[in-house]
Coordinates of C-alpha atoms in Angstrom, one line a residue:
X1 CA 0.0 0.0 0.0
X2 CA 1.2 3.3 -1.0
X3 CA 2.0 5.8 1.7
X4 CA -0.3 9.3 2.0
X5 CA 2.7 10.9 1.2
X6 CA 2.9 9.2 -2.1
X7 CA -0.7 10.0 -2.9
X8 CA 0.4 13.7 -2.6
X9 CA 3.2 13.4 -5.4
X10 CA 0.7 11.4 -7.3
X11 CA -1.5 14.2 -6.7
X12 CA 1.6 16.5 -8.0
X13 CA 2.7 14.6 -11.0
X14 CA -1.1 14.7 -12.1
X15 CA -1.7 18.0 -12.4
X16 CA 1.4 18.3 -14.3
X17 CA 0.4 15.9 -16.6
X18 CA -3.3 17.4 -16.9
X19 CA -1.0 20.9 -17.7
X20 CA 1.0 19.5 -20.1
X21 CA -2.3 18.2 -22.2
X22 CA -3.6 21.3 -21.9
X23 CA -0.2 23.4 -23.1
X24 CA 0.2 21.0 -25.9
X25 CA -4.0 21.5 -27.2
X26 CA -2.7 25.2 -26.9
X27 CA 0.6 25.2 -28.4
X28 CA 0.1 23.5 -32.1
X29 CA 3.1 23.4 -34.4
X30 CA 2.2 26.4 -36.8
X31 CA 2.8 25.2 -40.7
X32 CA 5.7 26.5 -42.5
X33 CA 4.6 29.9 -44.6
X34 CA 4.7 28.9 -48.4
X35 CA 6.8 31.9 -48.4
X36 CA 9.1 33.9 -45.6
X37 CA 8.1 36.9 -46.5
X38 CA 5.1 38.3 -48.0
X39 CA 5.3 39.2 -51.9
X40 CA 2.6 41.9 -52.2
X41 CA -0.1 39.1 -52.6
X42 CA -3.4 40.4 -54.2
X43 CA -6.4 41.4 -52.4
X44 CA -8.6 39.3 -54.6
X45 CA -6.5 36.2 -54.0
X46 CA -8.8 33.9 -52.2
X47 CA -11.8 35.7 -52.4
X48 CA -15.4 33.6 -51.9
X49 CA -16.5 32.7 -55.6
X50 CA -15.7 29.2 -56.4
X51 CA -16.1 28.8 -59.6
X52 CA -12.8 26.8 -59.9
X53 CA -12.8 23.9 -57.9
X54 CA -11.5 24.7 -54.6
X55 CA -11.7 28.5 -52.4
X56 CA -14.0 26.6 -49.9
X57 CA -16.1 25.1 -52.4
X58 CA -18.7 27.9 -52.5
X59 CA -20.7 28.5 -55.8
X60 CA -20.4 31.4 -57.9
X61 CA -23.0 33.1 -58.4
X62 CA -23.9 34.5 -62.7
X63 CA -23.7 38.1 -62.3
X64 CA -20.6 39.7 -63.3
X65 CA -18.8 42.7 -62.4
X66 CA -17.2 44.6 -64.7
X67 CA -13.1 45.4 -64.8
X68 CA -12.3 47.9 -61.9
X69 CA -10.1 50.7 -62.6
X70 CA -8.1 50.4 -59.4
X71 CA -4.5 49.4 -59.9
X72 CA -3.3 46.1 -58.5
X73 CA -3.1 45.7 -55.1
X74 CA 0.2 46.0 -53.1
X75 CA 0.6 44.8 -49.7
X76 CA 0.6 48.3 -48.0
X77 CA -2.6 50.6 -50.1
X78 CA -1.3 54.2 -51.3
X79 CA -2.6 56.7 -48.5
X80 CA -5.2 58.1 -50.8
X81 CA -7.4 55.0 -50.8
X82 CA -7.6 55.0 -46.9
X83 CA -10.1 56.1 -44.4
X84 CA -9.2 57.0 -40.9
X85 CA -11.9 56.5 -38.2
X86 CA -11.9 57.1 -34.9
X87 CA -13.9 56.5 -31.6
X88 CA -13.7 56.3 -27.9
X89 CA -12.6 52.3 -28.3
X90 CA -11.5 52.1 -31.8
X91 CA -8.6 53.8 -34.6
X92 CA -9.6 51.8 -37.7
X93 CA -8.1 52.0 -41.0
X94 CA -10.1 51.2 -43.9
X95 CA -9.0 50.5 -47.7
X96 CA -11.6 52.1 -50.4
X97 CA -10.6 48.9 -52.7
X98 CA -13.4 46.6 -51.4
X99 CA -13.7 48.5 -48.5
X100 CA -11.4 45.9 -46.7
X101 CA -10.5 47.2 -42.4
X102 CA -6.5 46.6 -43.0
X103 CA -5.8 48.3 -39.4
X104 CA -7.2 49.1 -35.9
X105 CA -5.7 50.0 -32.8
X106 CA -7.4 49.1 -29.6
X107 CA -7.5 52.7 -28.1
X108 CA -7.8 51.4 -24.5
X109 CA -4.8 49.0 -24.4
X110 CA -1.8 50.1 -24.5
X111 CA 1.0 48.2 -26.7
X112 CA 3.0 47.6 -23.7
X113 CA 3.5 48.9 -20.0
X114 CA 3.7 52.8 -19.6
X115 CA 3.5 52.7 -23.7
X116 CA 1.9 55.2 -25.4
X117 CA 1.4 53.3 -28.3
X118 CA -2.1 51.5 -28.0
X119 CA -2.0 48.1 -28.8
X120 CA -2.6 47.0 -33.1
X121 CA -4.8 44.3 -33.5
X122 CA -5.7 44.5 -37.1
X123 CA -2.7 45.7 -39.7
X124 CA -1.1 45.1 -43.0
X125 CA 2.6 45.9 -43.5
X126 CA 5.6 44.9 -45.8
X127 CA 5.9 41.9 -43.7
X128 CA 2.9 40.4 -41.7
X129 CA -1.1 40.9 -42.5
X130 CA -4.6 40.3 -40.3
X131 CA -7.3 42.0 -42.1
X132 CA -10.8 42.0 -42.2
X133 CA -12.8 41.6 -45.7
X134 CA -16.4 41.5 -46.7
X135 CA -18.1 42.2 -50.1
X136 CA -20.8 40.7 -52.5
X137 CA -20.5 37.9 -54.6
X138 CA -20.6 38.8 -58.6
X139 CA -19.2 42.7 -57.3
X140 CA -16.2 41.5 -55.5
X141 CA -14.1 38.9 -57.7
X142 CA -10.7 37.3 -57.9
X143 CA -10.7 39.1 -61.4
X144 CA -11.8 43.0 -59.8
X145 CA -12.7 44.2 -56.4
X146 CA -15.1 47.1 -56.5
X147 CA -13.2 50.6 -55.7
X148 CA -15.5 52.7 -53.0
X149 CA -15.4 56.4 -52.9
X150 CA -15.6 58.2 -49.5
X151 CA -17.1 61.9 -48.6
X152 CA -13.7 62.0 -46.5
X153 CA -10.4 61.0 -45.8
X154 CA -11.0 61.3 -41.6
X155 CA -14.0 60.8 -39.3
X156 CA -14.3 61.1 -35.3
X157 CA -17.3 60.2 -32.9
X158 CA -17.7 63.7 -31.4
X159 CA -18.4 64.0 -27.6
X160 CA -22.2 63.5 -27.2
X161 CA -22.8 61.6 -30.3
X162 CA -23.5 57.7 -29.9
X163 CA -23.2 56.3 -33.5
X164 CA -20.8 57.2 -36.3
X165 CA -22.0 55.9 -39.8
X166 CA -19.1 56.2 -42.1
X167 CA -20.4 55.9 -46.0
X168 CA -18.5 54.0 -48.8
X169 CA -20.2 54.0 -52.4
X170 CA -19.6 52.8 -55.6
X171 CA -21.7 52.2 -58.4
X172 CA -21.7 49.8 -61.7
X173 CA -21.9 50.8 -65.4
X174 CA -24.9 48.7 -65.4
X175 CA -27.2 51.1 -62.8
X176 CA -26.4 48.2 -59.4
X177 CA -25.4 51.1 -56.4
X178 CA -24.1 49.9 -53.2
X179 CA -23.1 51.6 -50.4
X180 CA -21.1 49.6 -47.4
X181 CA -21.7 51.7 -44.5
X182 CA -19.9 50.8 -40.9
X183 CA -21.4 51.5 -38.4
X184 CA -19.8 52.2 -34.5
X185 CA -20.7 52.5 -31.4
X186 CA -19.7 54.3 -28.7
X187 CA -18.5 52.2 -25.9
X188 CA -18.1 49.2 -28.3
X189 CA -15.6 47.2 -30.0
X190 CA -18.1 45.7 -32.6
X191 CA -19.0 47.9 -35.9
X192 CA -22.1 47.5 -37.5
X193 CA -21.3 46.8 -41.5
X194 CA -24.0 47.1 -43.9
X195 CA -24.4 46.4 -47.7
X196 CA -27.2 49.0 -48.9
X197 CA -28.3 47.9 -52.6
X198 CA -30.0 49.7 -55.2
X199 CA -30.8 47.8 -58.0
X200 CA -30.7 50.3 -61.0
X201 CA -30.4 47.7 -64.0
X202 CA -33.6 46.3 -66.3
X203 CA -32.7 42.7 -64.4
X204 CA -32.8 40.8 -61.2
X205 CA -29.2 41.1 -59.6
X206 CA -28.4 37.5 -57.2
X207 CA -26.0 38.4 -54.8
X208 CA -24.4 37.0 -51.4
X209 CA -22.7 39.0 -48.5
X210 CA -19.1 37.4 -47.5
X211 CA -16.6 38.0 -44.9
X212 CA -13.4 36.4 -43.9
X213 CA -10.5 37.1 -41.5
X214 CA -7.1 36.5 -43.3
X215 CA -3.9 36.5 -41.3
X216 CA -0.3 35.9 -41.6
X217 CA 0.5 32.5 -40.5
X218 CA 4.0 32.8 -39.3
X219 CA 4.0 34.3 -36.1
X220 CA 4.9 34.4 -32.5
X221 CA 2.5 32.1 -30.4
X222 CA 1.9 30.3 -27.0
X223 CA 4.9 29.2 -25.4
X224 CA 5.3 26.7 -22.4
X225 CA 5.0 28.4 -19.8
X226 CA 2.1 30.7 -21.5
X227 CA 0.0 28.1 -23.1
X228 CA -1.9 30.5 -25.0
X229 CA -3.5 29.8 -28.9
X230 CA -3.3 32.0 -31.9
X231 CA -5.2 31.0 -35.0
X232 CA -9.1 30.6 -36.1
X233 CA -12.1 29.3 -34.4
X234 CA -15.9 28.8 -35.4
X235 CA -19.3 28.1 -34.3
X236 CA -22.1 25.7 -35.8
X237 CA -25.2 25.0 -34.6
X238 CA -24.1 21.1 -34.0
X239 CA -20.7 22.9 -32.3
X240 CA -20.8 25.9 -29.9
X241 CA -17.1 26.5 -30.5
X242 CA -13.8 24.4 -32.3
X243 CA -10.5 25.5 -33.1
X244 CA -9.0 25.3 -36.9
X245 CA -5.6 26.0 -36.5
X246 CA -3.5 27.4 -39.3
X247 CA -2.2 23.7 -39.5
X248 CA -5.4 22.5 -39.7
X249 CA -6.3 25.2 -42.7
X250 CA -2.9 23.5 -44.7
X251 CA -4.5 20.5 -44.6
X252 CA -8.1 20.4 -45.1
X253 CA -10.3 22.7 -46.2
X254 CA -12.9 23.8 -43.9
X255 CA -16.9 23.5 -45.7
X256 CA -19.4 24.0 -42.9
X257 CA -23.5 24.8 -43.6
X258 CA -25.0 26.1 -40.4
X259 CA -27.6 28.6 -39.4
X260 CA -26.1 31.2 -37.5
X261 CA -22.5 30.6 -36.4
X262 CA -19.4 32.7 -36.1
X263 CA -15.8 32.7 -37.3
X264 CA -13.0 34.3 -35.5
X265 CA -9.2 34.8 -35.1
X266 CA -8.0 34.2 -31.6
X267 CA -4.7 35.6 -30.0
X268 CA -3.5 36.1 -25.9
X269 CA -6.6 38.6 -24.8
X270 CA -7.7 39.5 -28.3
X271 CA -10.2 38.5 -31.1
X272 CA -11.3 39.6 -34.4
X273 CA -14.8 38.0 -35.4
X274 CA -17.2 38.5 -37.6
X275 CA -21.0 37.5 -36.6
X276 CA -24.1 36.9 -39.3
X277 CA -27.1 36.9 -38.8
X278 CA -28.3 33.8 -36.7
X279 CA -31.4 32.8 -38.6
X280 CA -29.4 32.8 -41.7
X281 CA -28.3 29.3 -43.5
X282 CA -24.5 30.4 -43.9
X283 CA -21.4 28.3 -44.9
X284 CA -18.6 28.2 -43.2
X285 CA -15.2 28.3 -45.4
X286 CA -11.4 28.1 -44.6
X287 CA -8.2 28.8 -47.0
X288 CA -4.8 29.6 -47.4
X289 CA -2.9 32.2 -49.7
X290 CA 0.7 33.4 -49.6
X291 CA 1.2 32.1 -46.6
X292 CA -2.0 33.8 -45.0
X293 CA -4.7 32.0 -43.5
X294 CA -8.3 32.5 -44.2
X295 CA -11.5 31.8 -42.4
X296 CA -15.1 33.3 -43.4
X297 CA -18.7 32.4 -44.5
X298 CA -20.8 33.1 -47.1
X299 CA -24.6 34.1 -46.3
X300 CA -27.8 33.0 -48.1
X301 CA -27.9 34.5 -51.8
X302 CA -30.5 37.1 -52.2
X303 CA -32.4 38.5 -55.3
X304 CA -33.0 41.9 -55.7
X305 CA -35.8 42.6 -58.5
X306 CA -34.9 45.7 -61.0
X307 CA -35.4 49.0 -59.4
X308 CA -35.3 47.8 -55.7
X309 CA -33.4 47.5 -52.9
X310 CA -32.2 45.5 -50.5
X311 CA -29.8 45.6 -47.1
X312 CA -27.7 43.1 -46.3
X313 CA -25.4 43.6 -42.9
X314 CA -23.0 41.5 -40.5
X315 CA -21.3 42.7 -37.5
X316 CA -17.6 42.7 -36.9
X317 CA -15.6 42.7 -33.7
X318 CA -12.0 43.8 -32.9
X319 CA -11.2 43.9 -29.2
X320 CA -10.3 42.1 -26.0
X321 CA -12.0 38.5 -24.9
X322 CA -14.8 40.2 -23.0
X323 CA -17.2 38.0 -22.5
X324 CA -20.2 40.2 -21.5
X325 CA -19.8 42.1 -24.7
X326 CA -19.3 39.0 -26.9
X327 CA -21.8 36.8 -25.5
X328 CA -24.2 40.0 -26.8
X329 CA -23.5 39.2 -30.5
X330 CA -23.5 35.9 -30.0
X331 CA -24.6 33.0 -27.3
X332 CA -21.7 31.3 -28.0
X333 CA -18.8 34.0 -28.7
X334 CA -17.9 34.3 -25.1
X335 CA -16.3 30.9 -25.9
X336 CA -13.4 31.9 -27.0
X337 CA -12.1 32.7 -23.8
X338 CA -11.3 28.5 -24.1
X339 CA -11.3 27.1 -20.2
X340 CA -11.4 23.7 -21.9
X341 CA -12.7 20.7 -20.8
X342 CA -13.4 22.8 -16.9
X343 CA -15.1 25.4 -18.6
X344 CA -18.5 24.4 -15.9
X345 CA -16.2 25.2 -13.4
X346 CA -14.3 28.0 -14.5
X347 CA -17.3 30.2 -15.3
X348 CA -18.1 30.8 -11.6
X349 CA -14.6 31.3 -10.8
X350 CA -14.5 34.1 -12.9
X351 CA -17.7 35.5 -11.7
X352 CA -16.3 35.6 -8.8
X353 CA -12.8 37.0 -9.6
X354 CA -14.4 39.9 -11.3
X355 CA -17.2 40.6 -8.0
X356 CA -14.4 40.3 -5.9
X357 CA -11.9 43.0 -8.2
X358 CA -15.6 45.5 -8.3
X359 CA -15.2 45.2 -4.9
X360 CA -11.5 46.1 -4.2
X361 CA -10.6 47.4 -6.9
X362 CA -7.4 45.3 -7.4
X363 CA -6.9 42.2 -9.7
X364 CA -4.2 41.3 -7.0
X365 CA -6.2 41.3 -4.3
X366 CA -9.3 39.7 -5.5
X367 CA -6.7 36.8 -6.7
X368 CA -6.2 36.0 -2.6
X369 CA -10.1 36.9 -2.4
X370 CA -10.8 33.8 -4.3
X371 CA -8.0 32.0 -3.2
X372 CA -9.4 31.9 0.2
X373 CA -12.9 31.5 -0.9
X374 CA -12.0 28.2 -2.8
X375 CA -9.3 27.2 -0.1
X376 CA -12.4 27.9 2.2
X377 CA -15.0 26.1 0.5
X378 CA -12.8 23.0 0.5
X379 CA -11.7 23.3 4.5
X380 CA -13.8 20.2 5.4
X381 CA -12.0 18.1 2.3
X382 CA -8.5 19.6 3.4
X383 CA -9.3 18.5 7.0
X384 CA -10.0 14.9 5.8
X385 CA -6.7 14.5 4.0
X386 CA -4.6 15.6 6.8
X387 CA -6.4 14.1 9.2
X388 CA -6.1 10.5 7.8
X389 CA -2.1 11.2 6.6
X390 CA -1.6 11.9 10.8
X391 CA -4.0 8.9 11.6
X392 CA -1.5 6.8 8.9
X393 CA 1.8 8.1 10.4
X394 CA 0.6 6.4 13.8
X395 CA 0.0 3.1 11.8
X396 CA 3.5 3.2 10.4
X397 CA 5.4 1.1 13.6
X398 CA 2.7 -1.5 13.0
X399 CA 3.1 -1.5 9.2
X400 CA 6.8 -2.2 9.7
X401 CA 5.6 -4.9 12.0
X402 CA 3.8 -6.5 9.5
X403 CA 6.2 -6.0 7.0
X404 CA 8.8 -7.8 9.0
X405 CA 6.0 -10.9 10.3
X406 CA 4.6 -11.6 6.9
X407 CA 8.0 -10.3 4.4
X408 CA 7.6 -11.5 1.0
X409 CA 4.2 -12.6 1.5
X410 CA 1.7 -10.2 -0.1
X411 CA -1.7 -11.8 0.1
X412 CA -1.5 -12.2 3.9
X413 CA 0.3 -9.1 4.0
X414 CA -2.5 -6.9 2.5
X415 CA -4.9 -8.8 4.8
X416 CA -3.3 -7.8 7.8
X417 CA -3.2 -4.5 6.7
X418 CA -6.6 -4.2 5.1
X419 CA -7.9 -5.9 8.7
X420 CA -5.6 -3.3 10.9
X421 CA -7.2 -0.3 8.8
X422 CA -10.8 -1.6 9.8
X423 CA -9.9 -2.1 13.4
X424 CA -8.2 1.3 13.3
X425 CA -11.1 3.0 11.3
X426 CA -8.3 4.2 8.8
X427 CA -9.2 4.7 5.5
X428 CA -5.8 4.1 3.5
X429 CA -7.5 6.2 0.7
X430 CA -8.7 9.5 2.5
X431 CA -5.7 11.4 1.9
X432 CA -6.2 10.8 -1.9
X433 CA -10.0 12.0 -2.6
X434 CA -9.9 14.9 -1.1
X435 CA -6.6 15.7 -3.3
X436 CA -8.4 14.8 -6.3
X437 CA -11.7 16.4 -5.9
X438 CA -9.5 19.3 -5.2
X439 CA -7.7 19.6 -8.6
X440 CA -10.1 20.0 -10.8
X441 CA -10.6 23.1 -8.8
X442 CA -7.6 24.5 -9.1
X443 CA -6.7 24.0 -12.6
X444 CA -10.0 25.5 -14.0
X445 CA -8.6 28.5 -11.3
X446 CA -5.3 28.3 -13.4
X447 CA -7.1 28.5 -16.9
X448 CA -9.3 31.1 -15.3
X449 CA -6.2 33.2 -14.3
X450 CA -4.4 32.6 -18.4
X451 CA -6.8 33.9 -19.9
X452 CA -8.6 36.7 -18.0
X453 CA -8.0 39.5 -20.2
X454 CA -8.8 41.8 -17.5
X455 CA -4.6 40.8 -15.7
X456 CA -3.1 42.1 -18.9
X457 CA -1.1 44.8 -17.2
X458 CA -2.8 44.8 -14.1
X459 CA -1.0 46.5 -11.4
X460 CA -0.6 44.6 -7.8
X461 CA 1.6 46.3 -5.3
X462 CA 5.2 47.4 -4.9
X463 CA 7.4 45.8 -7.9
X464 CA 4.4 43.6 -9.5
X465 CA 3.1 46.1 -12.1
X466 CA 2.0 43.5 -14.5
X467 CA 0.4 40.4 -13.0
X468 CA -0.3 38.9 -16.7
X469 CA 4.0 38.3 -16.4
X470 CA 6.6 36.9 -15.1
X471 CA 7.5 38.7 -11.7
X472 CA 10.9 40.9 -12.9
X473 CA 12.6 39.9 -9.2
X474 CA 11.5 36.8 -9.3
X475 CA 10.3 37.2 -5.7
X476 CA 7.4 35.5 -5.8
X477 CA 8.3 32.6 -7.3
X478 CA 11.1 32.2 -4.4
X479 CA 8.4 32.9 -1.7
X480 CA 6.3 30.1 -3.8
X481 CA 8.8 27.7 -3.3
X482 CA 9.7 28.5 0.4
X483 CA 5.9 27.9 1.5
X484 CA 5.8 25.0 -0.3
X485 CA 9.4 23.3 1.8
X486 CA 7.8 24.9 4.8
X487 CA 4.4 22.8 4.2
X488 CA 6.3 19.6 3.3
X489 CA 8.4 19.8 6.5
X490 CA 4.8 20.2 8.2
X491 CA 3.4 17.5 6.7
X492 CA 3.6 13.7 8.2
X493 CA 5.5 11.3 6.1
X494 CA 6.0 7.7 6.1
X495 CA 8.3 7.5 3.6
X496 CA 11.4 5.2 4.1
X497 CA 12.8 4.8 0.9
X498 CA 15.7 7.1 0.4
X499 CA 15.6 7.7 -3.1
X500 CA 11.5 8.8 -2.5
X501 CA 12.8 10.8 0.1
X502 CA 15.3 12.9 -2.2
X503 CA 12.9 13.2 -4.7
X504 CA 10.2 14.7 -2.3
X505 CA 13.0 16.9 -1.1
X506 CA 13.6 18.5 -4.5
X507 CA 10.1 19.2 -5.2
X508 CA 9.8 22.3 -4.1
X509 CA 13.1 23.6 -6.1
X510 CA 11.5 21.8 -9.6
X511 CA 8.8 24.0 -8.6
X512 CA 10.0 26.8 -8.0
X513 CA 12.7 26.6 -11.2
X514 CA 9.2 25.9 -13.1
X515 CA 7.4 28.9 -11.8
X516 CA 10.0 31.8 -12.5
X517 CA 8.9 32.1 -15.8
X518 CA 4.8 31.8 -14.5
X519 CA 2.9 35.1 -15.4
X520 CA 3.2 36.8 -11.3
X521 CA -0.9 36.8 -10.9
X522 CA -0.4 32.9 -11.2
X523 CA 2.8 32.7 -8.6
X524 CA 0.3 34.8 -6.2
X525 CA -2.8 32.5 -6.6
X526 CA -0.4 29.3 -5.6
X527 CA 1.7 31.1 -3.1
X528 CA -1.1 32.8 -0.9
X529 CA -2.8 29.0 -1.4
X530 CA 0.3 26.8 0.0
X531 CA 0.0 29.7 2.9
X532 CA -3.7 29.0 3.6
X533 CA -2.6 25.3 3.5
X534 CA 0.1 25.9 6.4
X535 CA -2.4 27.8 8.0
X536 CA -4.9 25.2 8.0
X537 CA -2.6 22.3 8.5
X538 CA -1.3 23.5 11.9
X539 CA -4.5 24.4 12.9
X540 CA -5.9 20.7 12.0
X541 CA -2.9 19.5 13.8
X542 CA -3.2 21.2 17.0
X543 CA -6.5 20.6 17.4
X544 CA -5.9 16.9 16.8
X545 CA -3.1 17.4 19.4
X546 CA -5.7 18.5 22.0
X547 CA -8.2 15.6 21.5
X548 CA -5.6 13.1 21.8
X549 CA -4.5 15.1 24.9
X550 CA -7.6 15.1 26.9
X551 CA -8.1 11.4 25.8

């Protein structure tokens, strides 16, 4: 039989494992580029109109658009095709040819600590793209992309005004107007984009609205000790949320039909998504291009008779993983803050981080707030698992007894014992539920602590002016591993094995090596818990002391 001591590195080594799942689900090879660099790829390069074979498998539809005069498109768009707007959330930069958002900075966030610099979401350079594109089917083609003319070069919300409709228009030779109007909102990260059509011609005009997120694959993502995922993600109505890495992209083809739904481009904090509308019988369609990956749908086709008109709109969101604003757009958009197989759990926790940090007013503090709530909540399991290691420590003489009666005899060895336990009323096993009713508590905590948007430079006190990184000192982590020696030199133990013993000894080093690199909100949730676990465990221990006393 193993000893309660044993249980707890069990206990240990499975959370690590449980981690390591977890970091590798988040941390997918990314596919080699087709190309280093990008080579001024074409806007119209994987645009949704399949007539070939292939682009996602979506059908073309028989009107045609006539040869724009715009120029071919470079990577970076001449300065006199762009339009500048700007709101209380949002800088957004938006390309005339097709009427393509090519940048946006996330007013609120700055790039880094004490920058000045907000932080870029969206943007195409020389060397990297992540763009947003819509259009209509038979106006925007592989072959032309309709060229939009704006009343201005610059718009601003003004103070007092809610909405700010920015105008694009273009019109065919053949009488078909459209005007793509966006839409935002003060307060919001999501535009409103709208396809108004006017149907001048002497014949019905079948169209389909499109949109797709296409970003450079190559890229900086998760690493090991920040398991975080950067590539696409959808939603069906058979699946409330899935991945599709850019791996995934290289080597299939995504082709789903669903009403509703959502597709999306996932990074640390941040998403770009675009949301139709949810009674709508869309398809879902992936590619690649140049080394860029591509995700979008394709709505319903519509017919608009001669001389009328018709609106067709989607909404688009660029900002940070909030999930009260996403789960607005869409029931099932709030899912791409991914808490993974303990998202049941996780979704209280983070209730309860953010009542606690309305309350006061400190990510860092609400952290030990909910550390000591769950530690709390868990007191009567934590008493149970200390309680039966002391009650085993007391059984060790007589386990060595039996060892030496029965030796190599194991049959009427574990009879002896299993008989002793019952006579005893030990149960060899309660040090060991408690621990694992306990984890999956803890790591749902963790996740909850990753990916909380809300810790991205979030001051604590003193030196921790980030708790979303590593702690600069590396104080934390030292205190980690200090409380954690302290509690294992606490902590009964009937192991006799020397080689156990030195491996239990180097525990909390391995720990603590492992949790320098830890993002510091994470060191404080572990640290303040092995101190609530001293606490409790010479509390536990005393009062045992005192029962046995007056006995």
């Amino acid at each position: 039989m193993e000893s309660q001591r044993n249980l707890l590195l069990i206990g240990f080594l499975l959370v690590s494992f449980l981690l390591y799942q977890q970091w590798v689900a988040y941390t997918q090879p990314e596919p080699t580029p087709v190309e280093t660099a990008l080579t001024t790829p074409s806007d119209t390069d994987a645009l949704p109109q399949a007539s070939q074979a292939g682009e996602g498998g979506i059908p073309e539809v028989t009107t045609a658009a006539p040869k724009s005069e715009a120029p071919a498109v470079q990577t970076l768009a001449p300065a006199n095709r762009l339009v500048t707007v700007t709101t209380d959330k949002l800088k957004v930069t938006i390309d005339t040819l097709g009427g393509d958002v090519v940048h946006s900075d996330l007013l609120e966030f700055p790039l880094t600590l004490d920058s000045d610099e907000p932080f870029t979401l969206l943007e195409q350079t020389s060397q990297t793209r992540y763009t947003a594109q819509s259009g209509l089917t038979g106006i925007d083609t592989r072959e032309s992309r309709p060229l939009y003319s704006a009343a201005q070069a610059e718009y601003m919300l003004a103070d007092g005004e809610e909405v700010l409709a920015v105008p694009l228009s273009y019109q065919r030779d053949d009488g078909v107007m459209v005007a793509k109007v966006f839409k935002f909102h003060r307060g919001k990260h999501s535009v409103d984009v709208e396809f108004r059509i006017h149907n001048g011609s002497s014949q019905p005009v079948t169209t389909q609205l499109w949109a797709q997120l296409r970003q450079t694959m190559a890229g900086e993502s998760g690493s090991m000790m920040m398991p975080t995922y950067r590539g696409a993600a959808y939603s069906t109505a058979d699946s409330r949320y899935e991945k599709y890495s850019f791996e995934d992209m290289t080597d299939k083809r995504l082709n789903k039909q669903t009403q509703g739904g959502w597709i999306a481009m996932l990074e640390h904090y941040f998403v770009s998504a675009w949301v139709p509308g949810a009674e709508d019988n869309n398809e879902i369609y992936s590619a690649t291009s140049s080394g860029q990956g591509i995700i979008g749908y394709l709505a319903p086709a519509t017919t608009i008779a001669a001389g009328a008109d018709q609106t067709l709109s989607s909404v688009l969101y660029m900002g940070p993983k909030d999930q009260a604003a996403l789960k607005l757009l869409s029931e099932t958009l709030n899912l791409v803050v991914d808490y993974g197989f303990l998202w049941m759990l996780a979704l209280p926790l983070h209730w309860l981080l953010t009542f606690f940090q309305s309350w006061v007013v400190n990510w860092g503090l609400a952290i030990i707030l909910i550390t000591i709530t769950v530690k709390g909540g868990m007191y009567r399991l934590t008493k149970a698992q200390f309680t039966s290691m002391a009650k085993m420590r007391k059984l060790q003489p007589k386990l060595t007894a039996l060892r030496e009666r029965y030796g190599d005899d194991r049959q009427k060895m574990s009879q002896a014992m299993m008989e002793m336990y019952k006579k005893e009323k030990v149960n060899p096993m309660g040090g060991c539920l408690p621990i694992l009713i306990q984890m999956p508590i803890f790591i749902a905590l963790y996740w909850v602590l990753l990916e909380s948007y809300e810790l991205r430079q979030a001051p604590f006190f003193l030196w921790i002016d980030d708790l979303s990184v590593k702690d600069p000192y590396y104080v934390l982590p030292l205190l980690m591993g200090g409380s954690m020696w302290l509690m294992q030199k606490m902590s009964p133990t009937t192991i006799t094995d020397p080689t156990q013993q030195k491996v239990m000894q180097f525990m909390p080093v391995i720990f603590t090596v492992m949790f320098l690199w830890f993002p510091s909100g994470l060191v404080l949730y572990w640290f303040v818990s092995n101190l609530i676990s001293i606490a409790q465990q010479w509390y536990i221990y005393r009062q045992m002391d005192k029962q046995e006393a007056k006995a």
